[in-house]
Amino acid sequence: MGTPIIEVRNLSKKYHLGTIGATSLREEFARTWDRLRGLPHPDKQDFWALRDVSFDVHPGEVLGVIGRNGAGKSTLLKILSRITEPTSGTATLRGRVASLLEVGTGFHPELTGRENVFLNGAILGMTRAEVRRKFDEIVTFAEIEQFIDTPVKRYSSGMYVRLAFAVSAHLEPEILIVDEVLAVGDAQFQRKCLGKMNEVSRTEGRTVLFVSHNLAAVKQLTTTCLYLLRGQVSALGPTNGVLDRYARADEPGLLASKGKHATIVETCLVDEHGLRISSHHGGRTLLVEVLVETDGHPQASLECYLTDLEGIRLALYSPGHFSGWRLPAKAGRYRFRLPFALPPLATGSYGLDVATMEHGIGHDHYVSNALVFETSSLLNFPAKWELRKEYAAGYFILDADVPHPLPMPATEPASPPPA
């Protein structure tokens, strides 16, 4: 595939917990004196934010970086942006880099928006004429025309992000690094930014690294995904597969929190014989086994929500609302097997949120992604065809039992009304 534009090899970063920067002579003296007097003094603890991270990114590729808070995502981007140095390993970038890591990065607060645009262009190695040629396009995209000659220290966080992203996207860096900072903008501007990143990667061949907790945005924008777990590479590959693995990372079925009246203790997927399974293939009846602990509250019940892996609810199962069913009115632990019909789903992974309900009040104990399962949609039409989630054509099969559209009689176009 040619030479990577970003080449990361065995990258590691270690921090000392409880210290800021280098330890001063005064701090070391105080630590030594306390030890001589027999006083307890906490030792520095080493924390590896990154450990032996390696990957390549090729020109024009859009790489998503995902992981829980504290997984090392921001540390990785700061090393790639040359804000901080790694403890060991190398990160080679072959091209100009524009980074949008936090609100106000790269802006001088006393300068106006106009002056900061030219300043950022100079930092990227662009001439004044090159920046001037792009200036109107930047201001229009950022939608801050009337504030462009106002010092940016008076900008709101949203205005900061608008201008910072516009500068980063339009001043033609070979590599664009974007952290979760886009979440500061409104929904319309976020969609605008995603469209622009799509454009610069596909039509202009620029490379994008995109960090976000918005899995729908990661899925829409990226082709490849890096999943960091406790500072190490847990998965690297096509986005859909990595997102599926990320959604499974919490060992569904093992629950810790409790409800006021009824608590979900355990959930699992079973077959018709009651044996535990991890996937659902063939047939449309899903069997979910739920272990519930209740105090005997007379209005307690169960609900389930079918979700995609971005957490969007696709369907509801509620025997309490649909048929008046309730949990037993006697305190204790009970195991229930919930059979419910699924519509034809696109091949992929899905989640099931399980909750206990207190009718008239709301959810008592809600467990997101209580279990995750896979299903497939192999359809026996004239030619075998499979609808997959990554086709972005939908999750459900509509009218799957009708192989052809019904013929309709042709009609003449309506005559225009008389003048």
mmCIF file of N, CA, C and O in Angstrom, residues 73-136:
data_model
loop_
_atom_site.group_PDB
_atom_site.id
_atom_site.type_symbol
_atom_site.label_atom_id
_atom_site.label_comp_id
_atom_site.label_asym_id
_atom_site.label_seq_id
_atom_site.Cartn_x
_atom_site.Cartn_y
_atom_site.Cartn_z
ATOM 1 N N LYS A 73 -6.444 7.719 24.667
ATOM 2 C CA LYS A 73 -6.716 8.330 23.360
ATOM 3 C C LYS A 73 -6.099 9.721 23.242
ATOM 4 O O LYS A 73 -5.391 10.017 22.273
ATOM 5 N N SER A 74 -6.371 10.572 24.218
ATOM 6 C CA SER A 74 -5.862 11.950 24.154
ATOM 7 C C SER A 74 -4.343 11.982 24.266
ATOM 8 O O SER A 74 -3.680 12.804 23.616
ATOM 9 N N THR A 75 -3.777 11.087 25.078
ATOM 10 C CA THR A 75 -2.315 11.016 25.175
ATOM 11 C C THR A 75 -1.708 10.666 23.835
ATOM 12 O O THR A 75 -0.704 11.259 23.411
ATOM 13 N N LEU A 76 -2.317 9.718 23.132
ATOM 14 C CA LEU A 76 -1.819 9.335 21.810
ATOM 15 C C LEU A 76 -1.845 10.528 20.861
ATOM 16 O O LEU A 76 -0.866 10.794 20.144
ATOM 17 N N LEU A 77 -2.951 11.271 20.844
ATOM 18 C CA LEU A 77 -3.060 12.398 19.925
ATOM 19 C C LEU A 77 -2.080 13.509 20.294
ATOM 20 O O LEU A 77 -1.549 14.195 19.410
ATOM 21 N N LYS A 78 -1.838 13.710 21.586
ATOM 22 C CA LYS A 78 -0.877 14.744 21.996
ATOM 23 C C LYS A 78 0.542 14.381 21.565
ATOM 24 O O LYS A 78 1.329 15.254 21.202
ATOM 25 N N ILE A 79 0.862 13.090 21.594
ATOM 26 C CA ILE A 79 2.185 12.663 21.113
ATOM 27 C C ILE A 79 2.273 12.859 19.604
ATOM 28 O O ILE A 79 3.269 13.378 19.091
ATOM 29 N N LEU A 80 1.221 12.476 18.878
ATOM 30 C CA LEU A 80 1.238 12.637 17.427
ATOM 31 C C LEU A 80 1.268 14.117 17.037
ATOM 32 O O LEU A 80 1.811 14.470 15.977
ATOM 33 N N SER A 81 0.696 14.985 17.878
ATOM 34 C CA SER A 81 0.682 16.424 17.600
ATOM 35 C C SER A 81 1.943 17.124 18.103
ATOM 36 O O SER A 81 2.053 18.352 17.988
ATOM 37 N N ARG A 82 2.876 16.365 18.672
ATOM 38 C CA ARG A 82 4.142 16.894 19.194
ATOM 39 C C ARG A 82 3.941 17.835 20.376
ATOM 40 O O ARG A 82 4.743 18.731 20.618
ATOM 41 N N ILE A 83 2.847 17.639 21.116
ATOM 42 C CA ILE A 83 2.621 18.422 22.332
ATOM 43 C C ILE A 83 3.373 17.812 23.500
ATOM 44 O O ILE A 83 3.863 18.523 24.377
ATOM 45 N N THR A 84 3.465 16.494 23.522
ATOM 46 C CA THR A 84 4.208 15.812 24.576
ATOM 47 C C THR A 84 5.092 14.750 23.938
ATOM 48 O O THR A 84 4.836 14.297 22.814
ATOM 49 N N GLU A 85 6.141 14.367 24.643
ATOM 50 C CA GLU A 85 7.092 13.381 24.144
ATOM 51 C C GLU A 85 6.759 11.996 24.690
ATOM 52 O O GLU A 85 6.326 11.869 25.840
ATOM 53 N N PRO A 86 6.983 10.947 23.900
ATOM 54 C CA PRO A 86 6.760 9.593 24.416
ATOM 55 C C PRO A 86 7.877 9.173 25.361
ATOM 56 O O PRO A 86 8.995 9.702 25.299
ATOM 57 N N THR A 87 7.577 8.235 26.233
ATOM 58 C CA THR A 87 8.610 7.665 27.094
ATOM 59 C C THR A 87 9.507 6.732 26.296
ATOM 60 O O THR A 87 10.722 6.698 26.485
ATOM 61 N N SER A 88 8.908 5.983 25.392
ATOM 62 C CA SER A 88 9.680 5.108 24.508
ATOM 63 C C SER A 88 8.877 4.889 23.235
ATOM 64 O O SER A 88 7.673 5.170 23.174
ATOM 65 N N GLY A 89 9.530 4.371 22.227
ATOM 66 C CA GLY A 89 8.875 4.142 20.940
ATOM 67 C C GLY A 89 8.955 5.356 20.036
ATOM 68 O O GLY A 89 9.488 6.410 20.413
ATOM 69 N N THR A 90 8.438 5.202 18.822
ATOM 70 C CA THR A 90 8.527 6.276 17.828
ATOM 71 C C THR A 90 7.178 6.519 17.181
ATOM 72 O O THR A 90 6.345 5.611 17.055
ATOM 73 N N ALA A 91 6.972 7.769 16.762
ATOM 74 C CA ALA A 91 5.791 8.153 15.987
ATOM 75 C C ALA A 91 6.276 9.027 14.846
ATOM 76 O O ALA A 91 6.712 10.164 15.068
ATOM 77 N N THR A 92 6.218 8.509 13.630
ATOM 78 C CA THR A 92 6.700 9.221 12.454
ATOM 79 C C THR A 92 5.510 9.731 11.648
ATOM 80 O O THR A 92 4.641 8.946 11.269
ATOM 81 N N LEU A 93 5.463 11.046 11.395
ATOM 82 C CA LEU A 93 4.403 11.657 10.597
ATOM 83 C C LEU A 93 5.040 12.309 9.386
ATOM 84 O O LEU A 93 5.973 13.110 9.526
ATOM 85 N N ARG A 94 4.544 11.980 8.222
ATOM 86 C CA ARG A 94 5.113 12.482 6.972
ATOM 87 C C ARG A 94 4.142 13.480 6.330
ATOM 88 O O ARG A 94 3.396 13.129 5.424
ATOM 89 N N GLY A 95 4.151 14.700 6.844
ATOM 90 C CA GLY A 95 3.264 15.715 6.315
ATOM 91 C C GLY A 95 2.910 16.737 7.373
ATOM 92 O O GLY A 95 3.179 16.559 8.564
ATOM 93 N N ARG A 96 2.296 17.840 6.935
ATOM 94 C CA ARG A 96 1.871 18.881 7.863
ATOM 95 C C ARG A 96 0.668 18.404 8.666
ATOM 96 O O ARG A 96 -0.232 17.771 8.137
ATOM 97 N N VAL A 97 0.664 18.758 9.956
ATOM 98 C CA VAL A 97 -0.368 18.277 10.872
ATOM 99 C C VAL A 97 -1.155 19.464 11.414
ATOM 100 O O VAL A 97 -0.574 20.450 11.884
ATOM 101 N N ALA A 98 -2.490 19.367 11.354
ATOM 102 C CA ALA A 98 -3.372 20.325 12.029
ATOM 103 C C ALA A 98 -4.127 19.563 13.107
ATOM 104 O O ALA A 98 -4.751 18.539 12.825
ATOM 105 N N SER A 99 -4.067 20.067 14.349
ATOM 106 C CA SER A 99 -4.673 19.359 15.471
ATOM 107 C C SER A 99 -5.767 20.200 16.104
ATOM 108 O O SER A 99 -5.600 21.403 16.302
ATOM 109 N N LEU A 100 -6.867 19.548 16.412
ATOM 110 C CA LEU A 100 -7.970 20.184 17.138
ATOM 111 C C LEU A 100 -8.253 19.299 18.347
ATOM 112 O O LEU A 100 -9.075 18.402 18.299
ATOM 113 N N LEU A 101 -7.522 19.572 19.439
ATOM 114 C CA LEU A 101 -7.562 18.685 20.601
ATOM 115 C C LEU A 101 -8.426 19.220 21.728
ATOM 116 O O LEU A 101 -9.011 18.460 22.478
ATOM 117 N N GLU A 102 -8.482 20.521 21.896
ATOM 118 C CA GLU A 102 -9.328 21.104 22.930
ATOM 119 C C GLU A 102 -9.643 22.536 22.539
ATOM 120 O O GLU A 102 -8.968 23.131 21.691
ATOM 121 N N VAL A 103 -10.684 23.071 23.134
ATOM 122 C CA VAL A 103 -11.149 24.399 22.750
ATOM 123 C C VAL A 103 -10.030 25.423 22.926
ATOM 124 O O VAL A 103 -9.422 25.529 23.986
ATOM 125 N N GLY A 104 -9.737 26.173 21.850
ATOM 126 C CA GLY A 104 -8.755 27.243 21.923
ATOM 127 C C GLY A 104 -7.336 26.824 21.610
ATOM 128 O O GLY A 104 -6.434 27.658 21.636
ATOM 129 N N THR A 105 -7.104 25.543 21.290
ATOM 130 C CA THR A 105 -5.752 25.097 20.981
ATOM 131 C C THR A 105 -5.202 25.870 19.785
ATOM 132 O O THR A 105 -5.829 25.944 18.736
ATOM 133 N N GLY A 106 -4.020 26.474 19.961
ATOM 134 C CA GLY A 106 -3.376 27.164 18.849
ATOM 135 C C GLY A 106 -3.831 28.588 18.640
ATOM 136 O O GLY A 106 -3.320 29.275 17.751
ATOM 137 N N PHE A 107 -4.779 29.073 19.426
ATOM 138 C CA PHE A 107 -5.256 30.447 19.301
ATOM 139 C C PHE A 107 -4.617 31.322 20.380
ATOM 140 O O PHE A 107 -4.453 30.899 21.527
ATOM 141 N N HIS A 108 -4.292 32.554 20.010
ATOM 142 C CA HIS A 108 -3.842 33.529 20.990
ATOM 143 C C HIS A 108 -5.049 34.336 21.425
ATOM 144 O O HIS A 108 -5.705 34.976 20.594
ATOM 145 N N PRO A 109 -5.378 34.339 22.719
ATOM 146 C CA PRO A 109 -6.641 34.961 23.151
ATOM 147 C C PRO A 109 -6.732 36.455 22.884
ATOM 148 O O PRO A 109 -7.830 36.988 22.720
ATOM 149 N N GLU A 110 -5.584 37.158 22.824
ATOM 150 C CA GLU A 110 -5.625 38.605 22.626
ATOM 151 C C GLU A 110 -5.780 38.996 21.160
ATOM 152 O O GLU A 110 -6.102 40.147 20.857
ATOM 153 N N LEU A 111 -5.548 38.055 20.261
ATOM 154 C CA LEU A 111 -5.667 38.346 18.836
ATOM 155 C C LEU A 111 -7.102 38.130 18.366
ATOM 156 O O LEU A 111 -7.860 37.373 18.964
ATOM 157 N N THR A 112 -7.456 38.794 17.291
ATOM 158 C CA THR A 112 -8.792 38.636 16.726
ATOM 159 C C THR A 112 -8.885 37.310 15.972
ATOM 160 O O THR A 112 -7.868 36.649 15.713
ATOM 161 N N GLY A 113 -10.108 36.949 15.598
ATOM 162 C CA GLY A 113 -10.294 35.752 14.793
ATOM 163 C C GLY A 113 -9.509 35.825 13.497
ATOM 164 O O GLY A 113 -8.857 34.856 13.081
ATOM 165 N N ARG A 114 -9.532 37.003 12.837
ATOM 166 C CA ARG A 114 -8.795 37.185 11.581
ATOM 167 C C ARG A 114 -7.301 36.958 11.777
ATOM 168 O O ARG A 114 -6.653 36.239 11.006
ATOM 169 N N GLU A 115 -6.757 37.570 12.836
ATOM 170 C CA GLU A 115 -5.320 37.446 13.085
ATOM 171 C C GLU A 115 -4.938 36.016 13.426
ATOM 172 O O GLU A 115 -3.861 35.529 13.029
ATOM 173 N N ASN A 116 -5.807 35.302 14.141
ATOM 174 C CA ASN A 116 -5.518 33.912 14.489
ATOM 175 C C ASN A 116 -5.555 32.999 13.277
ATOM 176 O O ASN A 116 -4.823 32.005 13.224
ATOM 177 N N VAL A 117 -6.398 33.306 12.301
ATOM 178 C CA VAL A 117 -6.419 32.512 11.065
ATOM 179 C C VAL A 117 -5.057 32.596 10.382
ATOM 180 O O VAL A 117 -4.470 31.583 9.982
ATOM 181 N N PHE A 118 -4.530 33.813 10.261
ATOM 182 C CA PHE A 118 -3.225 33.980 9.605
ATOM 183 C C PHE A 118 -2.104 33.392 10.457
ATOM 184 O O PHE A 118 -1.135 32.842 9.920
ATOM 185 N N LEU A 119 -2.230 33.499 11.783
ATOM 186 C CA LEU A 119 -1.222 32.904 12.661
ATOM 187 C C LEU A 119 -1.177 31.390 12.488
ATOM 188 O O LEU A 119 -0.094 30.802 12.367
ATOM 189 N N ASN A 120 -2.348 30.752 12.457
ATOM 190 C CA ASN A 120 -2.384 29.293 12.284
ATOM 191 C C ASN A 120 -1.853 28.882 10.925
ATOM 192 O O ASN A 120 -1.200 27.845 10.788
ATOM 193 N N GLY A 121 -2.144 29.679 9.904
ATOM 194 C CA GLY A 121 -1.594 29.389 8.586
ATOM 195 C C GLY A 121 -0.084 29.422 8.580
ATOM 196 O O GLY A 121 0.583 28.570 7.976
ATOM 197 N N ALA A 122 0.480 30.409 9.289
ATOM 198 C CA ALA A 122 1.939 30.506 9.365
ATOM 199 C C ALA A 122 2.529 29.312 10.103
ATOM 200 O O ALA A 122 3.581 28.779 9.723
ATOM 201 N N ILE A 123 1.845 28.880 11.183
ATOM 202 C CA ILE A 123 2.311 27.707 11.920
ATOM 203 C C ILE A 123 2.335 26.469 11.031
ATOM 204 O O ILE A 123 3.238 25.628 11.129
ATOM 205 N N LEU A 124 1.356 26.370 10.124
ATOM 206 C CA LEU A 124 1.299 25.227 9.209
ATOM 207 C C LEU A 124 2.253 25.373 8.023
ATOM 208 O O LEU A 124 2.309 24.515 7.155
ATOM 209 N N GLY A 125 2.982 26.503 7.963
ATOM 210 C CA GLY A 125 3.957 26.688 6.895
ATOM 211 C C GLY A 125 3.373 27.250 5.615
ATOM 212 O O GLY A 125 3.981 27.130 4.546
ATOM 213 N N MET A 126 2.211 27.889 5.701
ATOM 214 C CA MET A 126 1.567 28.447 4.520
ATOM 215 C C MET A 126 1.932 29.931 4.390
ATOM 216 O O MET A 126 2.159 30.632 5.375
ATOM 217 N N THR A 127 1.973 30.401 3.138
ATOM 218 C CA THR A 127 2.254 31.807 2.899
ATOM 219 C C THR A 127 1.000 32.632 3.173
ATOM 220 O O THR A 127 -0.115 32.110 3.211
ATOM 221 N N ARG A 128 1.196 33.940 3.334
ATOM 222 C CA ARG A 128 0.066 34.826 3.584
ATOM 223 C C ARG A 128 -0.913 34.804 2.406
ATOM 224 O O ARG A 128 -2.125 34.869 2.594
ATOM 225 N N ALA A 129 -0.358 34.686 1.198
ATOM 226 C CA ALA A 129 -1.221 34.651 0.009
ATOM 227 C C ALA A 129 -2.086 33.386 0.010
ATOM 228 O O ALA A 129 -3.267 33.429 -0.366
ATOM 229 N N GLU A 130 -1.519 32.253 0.443
ATOM 230 C CA GLU A 130 -2.290 31.008 0.499
ATOM 231 C C GLU A 130 -3.419 31.117 1.522
ATOM 232 O O GLU A 130 -4.551 30.674 1.269
ATOM 233 N N VAL A 131 -3.136 31.712 2.667
ATOM 234 C CA VAL A 131 -4.166 31.861 3.694
ATOM 235 C C VAL A 131 -5.248 32.821 3.211
ATOM 236 O O VAL A 131 -6.450 32.573 3.401
ATOM 237 N N ARG A 132 -4.844 33.927 2.554
ATOM 238 C CA ARG A 132 -5.819 34.905 2.068
ATOM 239 C C ARG A 132 -6.762 34.275 1.049
ATOM 240 O O ARG A 132 -7.946 34.600 1.007
ATOM 241 N N ARG A 133 -6.239 33.367 0.242
ATOM 242 C CA ARG A 133 -7.074 32.713 -0.768
ATOM 243 C C ARG A 133 -8.162 31.858 -0.131
ATOM 244 O O ARG A 133 -9.254 31.701 -0.660
ATOM 245 N N LYS A 134 -7.886 31.310 1.062
ATOM 246 C CA LYS A 134 -8.841 30.439 1.755
ATOM 247 C C LYS A 134 -9.666 31.183 2.807
ATOM 248 O O LYS A 134 -10.597 30.607 3.380
ATOM 249 N N PHE A 135 -9.323 32.446 3.063
ATOM 250 C CA PHE A 135 -9.877 33.147 4.218
ATOM 251 C C PHE A 135 -11.400 33.238 4.182
ATOM 252 O O PHE A 135 -12.082 32.914 5.161
ATOM 253 N N ASP A 136 -11.962 33.685 3.072
ATOM 254 C CA ASP A 136 -13.420 33.852 2.996
ATOM 255 C C ASP A 136 -14.140 32.526 3.195
ATOM 256 O O ASP A 136 -15.196 32.463 3.844
#
